[in-house]
mmCIF file of C-alpha atoms in Angstrom:
data_model
loop_
_atom_site.group_PDB
_atom_site.id
_atom_site.type_symbol
_atom_site.label_atom_id
_atom_site.label_comp_id
_atom_site.label_asym_id
_atom_site.label_seq_id
_atom_site.Cartn_x
_atom_site.Cartn_y
_atom_site.Cartn_z
ATOM 1 C CA MET A 23 -17.152 -4.968 16.271
ATOM 2 C CA LEU A 24 -13.644 -3.561 15.634
ATOM 3 C CA ASP A 25 -11.593 -1.254 17.846
ATOM 4 C CA ILE A 26 -8.961 0.777 16.003
ATOM 5 C CA ILE A 27 -6.259 1.872 18.471
ATOM 6 C CA ILE A 28 -3.845 4.644 17.474
ATOM 7 C CA PRO A 29 -0.932 5.766 19.698
ATOM 8 C CA GLN A 30 0.024 9.395 19.047
ATOM 9 C CA TYR A 31 3.168 11.153 20.207
ATOM 10 C CA MET A 32 4.714 13.815 17.958
ATOM 11 C CA GLU A 33 2.317 13.367 15.040
ATOM 12 C CA ASP A 34 0.397 16.614 14.573
ATOM 13 C CA GLU A 35 -2.943 17.130 12.844
ATOM 14 C CA HIS A 36 -1.299 17.373 9.449
ATOM 15 C CA LYS A 37 0.464 14.001 9.856
ATOM 16 C CA ILE A 38 -2.509 12.082 11.251
ATOM 17 C CA LYS A 39 -4.966 13.511 8.731
ATOM 18 C CA ASP A 40 -4.138 10.947 6.014
ATOM 19 C CA LEU A 41 -4.867 8.073 8.388
ATOM 20 C CA LEU A 42 -8.164 9.457 9.650
ATOM 21 C CA ASP A 43 -9.235 10.357 6.102
ATOM 22 C CA SER A 44 -8.451 6.815 4.955
ATOM 23 C CA ILE A 45 -10.681 5.409 7.721
ATOM 24 C CA GLU A 46 -13.570 7.848 7.356
ATOM 25 C CA ASN A 47 -13.700 7.388 3.578
ATOM 26 C CA GLN A 48 -14.073 3.610 3.755
ATOM 27 C CA LYS A 49 -16.891 2.270 1.597
ATOM 28 C CA ASN A 50 -19.564 -0.367 2.228
ATOM 29 C CA ILE A 51 -19.261 -0.420 6.002
ATOM 30 C CA ASP A 52 -21.539 0.490 8.887
ATOM 31 C CA PHE A 53 -19.506 2.976 10.916
ATOM 32 C CA HIS A 54 -21.189 1.672 14.064
ATOM 33 C CA ASP A 55 -19.031 -1.438 13.519
ATOM 34 C CA ILE A 56 -15.770 0.456 14.103
ATOM 35 C CA HIS A 57 -14.576 2.521 17.060
ATOM 36 C CA VAL A 58 -11.493 4.733 16.830
ATOM 37 C CA THR A 59 -9.430 5.503 19.938
ATOM 38 C CA ILE A 60 -6.410 7.829 19.781
ATOM 39 C CA LEU A 61 -4.072 7.855 22.783
ATOM 40 C CA ASN A 62 -1.686 10.773 23.209
ATOM 41 C CA ASP A 63 1.421 9.463 25.001
ATOM 42 C CA ALA A 64 1.926 12.473 27.308
ATOM 43 C CA SER A 65 2.979 14.672 24.389
ATOM 44 C CA ASN A 66 2.355 18.408 24.057
ATOM 45 C CA VAL A 67 1.381 17.857 20.414
ATOM 46 C CA LEU A 68 -2.371 17.757 20.970
ATOM 47 C CA LEU A 69 -5.196 17.248 18.508
ATOM 48 C CA SER A 70 -7.851 19.938 18.824
ATOM 49 C CA ASN A 71 -11.537 19.246 19.345
ATOM 50 C CA GLU A 72 -12.219 21.253 16.214
ATOM 51 C CA PHE A 73 -9.980 18.919 14.197
ATOM 52 C CA LEU A 74 -11.446 15.724 15.670
ATOM 53 C CA MET A 75 -15.014 16.918 15.148
ATOM 54 C CA LYS A 76 -14.383 16.957 11.410
ATOM 55 C CA TYR A 77 -14.457 13.157 11.606
ATOM 56 C CA GLU A 78 -18.031 12.957 12.793
ATOM 57 C CA LYS A 79 -18.624 9.468 11.393
ATOM 58 C CA LEU A 80 -15.731 8.086 13.450
ATOM 59 C CA ASN A 81 -16.866 9.440 16.837
ATOM 60 C CA ILE A 82 -13.231 9.429 17.991
ATOM 61 C CA LEU A 83 -12.334 8.830 21.629
ATOM 62 C CA TYR A 84 -9.220 10.921 22.404
ATOM 63 C CA LEU A 85 -7.265 10.162 25.585
ATOM 64 C CA ARG A 86 -3.988 11.453 27.008
ATOM 65 C CA ASN A 87 -1.573 9.478 29.194
ATOM 66 C CA ASP A 88 -0.533 11.131 32.458
ATOM 67 C CA LYS A 89 3.060 10.089 31.775
ATOM 68 C CA ASN A 90 4.980 8.813 28.777
ATOM 69 C CA LEU A 91 4.441 5.053 28.502
ATOM 70 C CA GLY A 92 5.919 4.225 25.110
ATOM 71 C CA PRO A 93 3.997 2.626 22.224
ATOM 72 C CA GLY A 94 3.501 -0.798 23.838
ATOM 73 C CA LEU A 95 1.880 0.278 27.091
ATOM 74 C CA THR A 96 -0.042 2.982 25.226
ATOM 75 C CA ARG A 97 -1.528 0.279 23.007
ATOM 76 C CA GLN A 98 -2.249 -1.750 26.146
ATOM 77 C CA ARG A 99 -4.121 1.167 27.668
ATOM 78 C CA GLY A 100 -6.131 1.326 24.457
ATOM 79 C CA ILE A 101 -7.002 -2.362 24.816
ATOM 80 C CA ASP A 102 -8.027 -1.866 28.462
ATOM 81 C CA MET A 103 -10.177 1.194 27.665
ATOM 82 C CA THR A 104 -12.142 -0.441 24.830
ATOM 83 C CA ASP A 105 -14.367 -3.481 24.530
ATOM 84 C CA GLU A 106 -15.111 -4.473 20.920
ATOM 85 C CA PRO A 107 -14.484 -8.146 19.999
ATOM 86 C CA PHE A 108 -11.615 -7.379 17.591
ATOM 87 C CA ILE A 109 -8.640 -5.003 17.713
ATOM 88 C CA MET A 110 -6.394 -3.370 15.093
ATOM 89 C CA PHE A 111 -3.387 -1.153 15.793
ATOM 90 C CA PHE A 112 -2.466 1.776 13.560
ATOM 91 C CA ASP A 113 0.511 4.135 13.625
ATOM 92 C CA ALA A 114 -0.572 7.765 13.468
ATOM 93 C CA ASP A 115 1.421 8.582 10.327
ATOM 94 C CA ASP A 116 0.290 5.568 8.256
ATOM 95 C CA ARG A 117 -2.935 4.926 6.362
ATOM 96 C CA LEU A 118 -5.200 2.292 4.845
ATOM 97 C CA ILE A 119 -4.197 1.463 1.298
ATOM 98 C CA ASP A 120 -7.619 1.898 -0.363
ATOM 99 C CA LEU A 121 -11.295 2.560 0.365
ATOM 100 C CA ASN A 122 -12.449 -1.085 0.527
ATOM 101 C CA VAL A 123 -10.054 -2.480 3.124
ATOM 102 C CA LEU A 124 -12.291 -2.373 6.182
ATOM 103 C CA SER A 125 -15.309 -3.832 4.386
ATOM 104 C CA LYS A 126 -13.224 -6.872 3.373
ATOM 105 C CA ILE A 127 -11.764 -7.248 6.859
ATOM 106 C CA LEU A 128 -15.134 -6.861 8.609
ATOM 107 C CA ASP A 129 -16.742 -9.380 6.268
ATOM 108 C CA TYR A 130 -13.972 -11.865 7.045
ATOM 109 C CA LEU A 131 -14.286 -11.335 10.796
ATOM 110 C CA LYS A 132 -18.044 -11.897 10.687
ATOM 111 C CA LYS A 133 -17.694 -15.054 8.619
ATOM 112 C CA TYR A 134 -14.708 -16.778 10.260
ATOM 113 C CA ASN A 135 -14.289 -15.234 13.751
ATOM 114 C CA PRO A 136 -10.462 -15.643 13.737
ATOM 115 C CA ASP A 137 -8.200 -15.391 16.773
ATOM 116 C CA TYR A 138 -5.490 -13.770 14.662
ATOM 117 C CA LEU A 139 -5.895 -12.414 11.134
ATOM 118 C CA VAL A 140 -3.006 -11.326 8.907
ATOM 119 C CA THR A 141 -3.182 -9.267 5.710
ATOM 120 C CA ASN A 142 -0.497 -7.969 3.359
ATOM 121 C CA ILE A 143 1.000 -4.499 3.704
ATOM 122 C CA MET A 144 2.994 -2.019 1.642
ATOM 123 C CA VAL A 145 6.126 -0.532 3.212
ATOM 124 C CA GLU A 146 7.322 2.904 2.164
ATOM 125 C CA VAL A 147 11.118 3.017 2.346
ATOM 126 C CA TYR A 148 13.834 5.478 1.359
ATOM 127 C CA PHE A 149 17.181 4.694 -0.248
ATOM 128 C CA ASP A 150 19.508 7.521 -1.286
ATOM 129 C CA ASN A 151 16.625 9.933 -0.692
ATOM 130 C CA GLN A 152 14.465 8.051 -3.187
ATOM 131 C CA LYS A 153 11.092 6.736 -2.046
ATOM 132 C CA SER A 154 10.018 3.241 -3.030
ATOM 133 C CA LEU A 155 7.265 0.827 -2.039
ATOM 134 C CA ARG A 156 7.715 -2.810 -1.078
ATOM 135 C CA LEU A 157 5.011 -5.429 -0.761
ATOM 136 C CA ARG A 158 5.218 -7.588 2.375
ATOM 137 C CA LYS A 159 3.095 -10.750 2.247
ATOM 138 C CA ARG A 160 2.127 -13.310 4.866
ATOM 139 C CA GLU A 161 4.246 -11.840 7.645
ATOM 140 C CA GLU A 162 2.350 -13.415 10.533
ATOM 141 C CA THR A 163 5.527 -14.210 12.484
ATOM 142 C CA PHE A 164 7.222 -10.861 11.935
ATOM 143 C CA PRO A 165 7.097 -8.295 14.733
ATOM 144 C CA TRP A 166 5.199 -5.425 13.204
ATOM 145 C CA MET A 167 1.514 -5.175 13.994
ATOM 146 C CA HIS A 168 0.329 -3.380 10.875
ATOM 147 C CA GLY A 169 -2.509 -4.924 8.882
ATOM 148 C CA LYS A 170 -3.225 -7.519 11.594
ATOM 149 C CA VAL A 171 -6.379 -8.149 13.622
ATOM 150 C CA TYR A 172 -6.505 -9.641 17.139
ATOM 151 C CA LYS A 173 -9.455 -11.204 18.930
ATOM 152 C CA ARG A 174 -9.855 -9.537 22.308
ATOM 153 C CA PHE A 175 -11.038 -12.640 24.165
ATOM 154 C CA TYR A 176 -8.138 -14.688 22.819
ATOM 155 C CA LEU A 177 -5.663 -12.159 24.219
ATOM 156 C CA LYS A 178 -7.529 -12.142 27.522
ATOM 157 C CA ASP A 179 -7.757 -15.934 27.755
ATOM 158 C CA HIS A 180 -3.997 -16.224 27.235
ATOM 159 C CA ASN A 181 -3.159 -13.288 29.511
ATOM 160 C CA LEU A 182 -1.319 -11.732 26.582
ATOM 161 C CA ARG A 183 -0.425 -8.106 27.288
ATOM 162 C CA PHE A 184 2.336 -5.691 26.337
ATOM 163 C CA HIS A 185 5.180 -6.130 28.801
ATOM 164 C CA PRO A 186 5.882 -3.192 31.156
ATOM 165 C CA ASN A 187 9.651 -3.730 30.888
ATOM 166 C CA VAL A 188 9.784 -4.007 27.082
ATOM 167 C CA ARG A 189 9.798 -0.527 25.605
ATOM 168 C CA HIS A 190 11.843 -0.711 22.379
ATOM 169 C CA LEU A 191 10.845 -4.153 21.061
ATOM 170 C CA GLU A 192 7.257 -4.134 22.291
ATOM 171 C CA ASP A 193 5.841 -5.374 18.988
ATOM 172 C CA SER A 194 8.417 -8.183 18.849
ATOM 173 C CA TYR A 195 7.462 -9.319 22.345
ATOM 174 C CA PHE A 196 3.731 -9.217 21.670
ATOM 175 C CA THR A 197 3.874 -10.937 18.278
ATOM 176 C CA SER A 198 6.314 -13.628 19.396
ATOM 177 C CA CYS A 199 4.176 -14.449 22.417
ATOM 178 C CA LEU A 200 1.020 -14.565 20.308
ATOM 179 C CA VAL A 201 2.512 -16.747 17.583
ATOM 180 C CA GLY A 202 3.893 -19.024 20.292
ATOM 181 C CA THR A 203 0.324 -19.813 21.387
ATOM 182 C CA LEU A 204 -0.952 -20.719 17.915
ATOM 183 C CA SER A 205 -0.316 -23.502 15.446
ATOM 184 C CA PRO A 206 0.206 -22.401 11.815
ATOM 185 C CA LYS A 207 -3.239 -23.641 10.782
ATOM 186 C CA GLU A 208 -4.838 -21.438 13.438
ATOM 187 C CA ILE A 209 -3.456 -18.254 11.853
ATOM 188 C CA HIS A 210 -5.897 -16.772 9.353
ATOM 189 C CA TYR A 211 -4.651 -15.047 6.219
ATOM 190 C CA LEU A 212 -6.665 -12.633 4.075
ATOM 191 C CA ASP A 213 -4.898 -12.075 0.761
ATOM 192 C CA ILE A 214 -5.427 -8.335 0.376
ATOM 193 C CA VAL A 215 -3.076 -5.378 0.662
ATOM 194 C CA SER A 216 -4.552 -3.387 3.514
ATOM 195 C CA TYR A 217 -2.044 -0.946 4.956
ATOM 196 C CA LEU A 218 0.687 1.528 3.999
ATOM 197 C CA TRP A 219 3.458 1.614 6.592
ATOM 198 C CA LYS A 220 5.701 4.666 6.346
ATOM 199 C CA MET A 221 9.044 3.759 7.868
ATOM 200 C CA ASN A 222 10.460 6.506 10.074
ATOM 201 C CA GLU A 223 13.548 7.994 8.414
ATOM 202 C CA LEU A 224 14.784 9.333 11.764
ATOM 203 C CA SER A 225 14.713 5.996 13.564
ATOM 204 C CA LEU A 226 17.832 3.994 14.376
ATOM 205 C CA THR A 227 17.092 1.568 11.575
ATOM 206 C CA ARG A 228 17.269 4.396 9.043
ATOM 207 C CA LYS A 229 20.494 5.859 10.457
ATOM 208 C CA LYS A 230 22.467 2.648 10.824
ATOM 209 C CA SER A 231 23.005 -0.512 8.842
ATOM 210 C CA LYS A 232 20.846 -3.514 9.632
ATOM 211 C CA TYR A 233 23.661 -5.261 11.462
ATOM 212 C CA ASN A 234 24.968 -2.311 13.440
ATOM 213 C CA TYR A 235 21.411 -1.725 14.563
ATOM 214 C CA MET A 236 21.024 -5.323 15.713
ATOM 215 C CA VAL A 237 24.193 -5.043 17.765
ATOM 216 C CA ASP A 238 23.044 -1.714 19.216
ATOM 217 C CA ILE A 239 19.815 -3.262 20.472
ATOM 218 C CA PHE A 240 21.380 -6.531 21.613
ATOM 219 C CA ASP A 241 20.757 -5.913 25.316
ATOM 220 C CA ASP A 242 17.120 -5.073 24.621
ATOM 221 C CA PHE A 243 16.821 -8.067 22.331
ATOM 222 C CA MET A 244 18.165 -10.503 24.913
ATOM 223 C CA SER A 245 15.880 -9.113 27.621
ATOM 224 C CA CYS A 246 12.913 -9.345 25.279
ATOM 225 C CA ALA A 247 13.825 -12.919 24.317
ATOM 226 C CA ARG A 248 13.912 -13.880 27.993
ATOM 227 C CA TYR A 249 10.497 -12.324 28.614
ATOM 228 C CA VAL A 250 9.052 -14.189 25.630
ATOM 229 C CA TYR A 251 10.625 -17.437 26.800
ATOM 230 C CA ASP A 252 9.265 -16.911 30.317
ATOM 231 C CA TYR A 253 5.767 -16.154 29.000
ATOM 232 C CA LEU A 254 5.632 -19.167 26.694
ATOM 233 C CA THR A 255 6.967 -21.398 29.446
ATOM 234 C CA SER A 256 4.376 -20.105 31.912
ATOM 235 C CA ILE A 257 1.487 -21.006 29.625
ATOM 236 C CA LYS A 258 3.102 -24.314 28.591
ATOM 237 C CA SER A 259 3.269 -23.256 24.973
ATOM 238 C CA LYS A 260 4.709 -25.369 22.184
ATOM 239 C CA MET A 261 7.446 -22.709 22.014
ATOM 240 C CA ARG A 262 7.134 -21.665 18.393
ATOM 241 C CA PHE A 263 9.716 -18.914 18.246
ATOM 242 C CA PRO A 264 10.318 -18.033 14.565
ATOM 243 C CA TYR A 265 10.965 -14.302 14.811
ATOM 244 C CA PHE A 266 13.590 -14.653 17.499
ATOM 245 C CA ILE A 267 15.231 -17.526 15.663
ATOM 246 C CA GLN A 268 15.698 -15.220 12.691
ATOM 247 C CA SER A 269 16.955 -12.325 14.793
ATOM 248 C CA THR A 270 19.277 -14.585 16.783
ATOM 249 C CA LEU A 271 20.702 -15.912 13.542
ATOM 250 C CA GLY A 272 21.414 -12.399 12.309
ATOM 251 C CA ILE A 273 23.105 -11.241 15.501
ATOM 252 C CA TYR A 274 25.089 -14.430 15.952
ATOM 253 C CA THR A 275 26.294 -14.211 12.369
ATOM 254 C CA VAL A 276 27.415 -10.611 12.752
ATOM 255 C CA LEU A 277 29.263 -11.101 16.020
ATOM 256 C CA ASN A 278 31.149 -14.071 14.592
ATOM 257 C CA SER A 279 31.826 -12.669 11.129
ATOM 258 C CA ASN A 280 34.342 -9.907 11.918
ATOM 259 C CA LEU A 281 32.879 -8.009 8.964
ATOM 260 C CA PHE A 282 32.429 -4.852 10.979
ATOM 261 C CA ASP A 283 34.635 -2.843 13.279
ATOM 262 C CA PHE A 284 32.882 -2.995 16.640
ATOM 263 C CA ASP A 285 35.268 -0.703 18.497
ATOM 264 C CA ASP A 286 32.591 0.239 20.997
ATOM 265 C CA LEU A 287 31.834 -3.425 21.711
ATOM 266 C CA LYS A 288 35.305 -4.804 22.379
ATOM 267 C CA ASP A 289 34.619 -5.225 26.095
ATOM 268 C CA LYS A 290 31.157 -6.670 25.533
ATOM 269 C CA ARG A 291 31.578 -8.867 22.489
ATOM 270 C CA GLU A 292 32.615 -12.058 24.258
ATOM 271 C CA ALA A 293 29.972 -11.577 26.949
ATOM 272 C CA TYR A 294 27.354 -11.104 24.225
ATOM 273 C CA LEU A 295 28.345 -14.298 22.467
ATOM 274 C CA LYS A 296 28.340 -16.295 25.694
ATOM 275 C CA ASP A 297 24.982 -14.838 26.731
ATOM 276 C CA LEU A 298 23.467 -15.630 23.352
ATOM 277 C CA HIS A 299 24.922 -19.138 23.318
ATOM 278 C CA ASP A 300 24.006 -20.075 26.882
ATOM 279 C CA TYR A 301 20.563 -18.541 27.111
ATOM 280 C CA VAL A 302 19.125 -18.865 23.626
ATOM 281 C CA ILE A 303 20.982 -21.427 21.563
ATOM 282 C CA LYS A 304 21.509 -24.030 24.297
ATOM 283 C CA LYS A 305 17.844 -23.995 25.233
ATOM 284 C CA LYS A 306 17.017 -26.350 22.414
ATOM 285 C CA ASN A 307 13.406 -26.702 23.486
ATOM 286 C CA ILE A 308 12.886 -23.214 22.040
ATOM 287 C CA TYR A 309 13.668 -24.630 18.614
ATOM 288 C CA LYS A 310 12.645 -28.264 18.880
ATOM 289 C CA LEU A 311 9.364 -27.913 16.982
ATOM 290 C CA VAL A 312 10.837 -25.749 14.244
ATOM 291 C CA THR A 313 11.544 -27.839 11.175
ATOM 292 C CA SER A 314 14.932 -28.068 9.551
ATOM 293 C CA ASP A 315 13.329 -26.776 6.360
ATOM 294 C CA CYS A 316 12.292 -23.559 8.116
ATOM 295 C CA LEU A 317 15.780 -23.030 9.517
ATOM 296 C CA LEU A 318 17.405 -23.676 6.154
ATOM 297 C CA LYS A 319 15.211 -21.001 4.582
ATOM 298 C CA LEU A 320 16.417 -18.545 7.194
ATOM 299 C CA TYR A 321 19.979 -19.673 6.493
ATOM 300 C CA GLU A 322 19.518 -18.985 2.772
ATOM 301 C CA LYS A 323 17.976 -15.578 3.463
ATOM 302 C CA GLU A 324 20.947 -14.448 5.540
ATOM 303 C CA ILE A 325 23.376 -15.723 2.892
ATOM 304 C CA ARG A 326 21.551 -13.789 0.154
ATOM 305 C CA GLU A 327 21.751 -10.587 2.168
ATOM 306 C CA LEU A 328 25.448 -11.064 2.915
ATOM 307 C CA LYS A 329 26.472 -12.400 -0.482
ATOM 308 C CA GLU A 330 28.038 -9.194 -1.739
ATOM 309 C CA ARG A 331 30.109 -8.656 1.390
ATOM 310 C CA ASN A 332 33.678 -9.759 2.043
ATOM 311 C CA ASN A 333 34.798 -12.794 4.054
ATOM 312 C CA LEU A 334 31.892 -14.915 2.822
ATOM 313 C CA ARG A 335 33.750 -18.120 3.697
ATOM 314 C CA LYS A 336 34.009 -16.987 7.310
ATOM 315 C CA ILE A 337 30.285 -16.249 7.376
ATOM 316 C CA TYR A 338 29.465 -19.676 5.985
ATOM 317 C CA LYS A 339 31.616 -21.257 8.675
ATOM 318 C CA GLY A 340 29.881 -19.273 11.414
ATOM 319 C CA LEU A 341 26.451 -20.161 10.067
ATOM 320 C CA ASN A 342 27.306 -23.845 9.791
ATOM 321 C CA GLU A 343 28.529 -23.856 13.388
ATOM 322 C CA PHE A 344 25.337 -22.095 14.434
ATOM 323 C CA PHE A 345 23.060 -24.629 12.768
ATOM 324 C CA ASN A 346 25.100 -27.636 13.828
ATOM 325 C CA GLU A 347 24.722 -26.477 17.447
ATOM 326 C CA PHE A 348 20.997 -27.129 17.558
ATOM 327 C CA LEU A 349 20.068 -29.155 14.474
ATOM 328 C CA ILE A 350 22.108 -32.212 15.372
#
């Protein structure tokens, strides 16, 4: 009934053990209802047969890519190599939050047969070398794929696949395309905490501030936004685009705020702003079905996050100009 797809790259047996233990120790399920596929993305960090055989109940299928594909296309290969009606994606160093998660999810799938099911997750984060946990609820429009279930035939019917040219924002592309095909009432929500996501301390988001990171990935972001726009246009979607609205707001705010010293972007800054304005903001049909109330909530969120910074008046002015551009 449920395919669990796990990309693996540098995660060794010690790191993936918690995840596999959390699946094998699930209670009140028939293990014939779940199928676990691990895909090694052309890494030399291999899982041994001896290690995998310890998880006899899971009957794990272990595959290795001939070349490095990145997480998106590795997940896509997992989709193409499996055939159960529903799909979940796991990161190799994460785990299920408790021993009753899959029984609750499987029961819901059997009862309601959703196209897209969202649960709550816990995020493990580090600040000043101190670990803390944060609860993330109802994040159906956010890019991460943790704690979410996808109906295989819905993806197939909408020709929804990971994009071969989107390597660094593959989850953003996939989620934005999916949400763009659904109305809010078609998104199912199961109010349980299902998943512990361990944020990678070595990733760019851990090394840089939120806003420097957004500027660093701006080229990737704009390419991804175009691919999402092209996909939603091709299927004549209603163009619900909430994640990219939020990200666009953040980047636009930063580039106009002068809060940071973008020495490495002096030659690109004006081109970035023009590109963002012409391609994203001017295409008002991307936003036309998003309510003013939704946009104002995003406005308030950005203001809260920037409230303790300097030049707040300048930020307010930039935000007002941003909203006036496509709300009027």
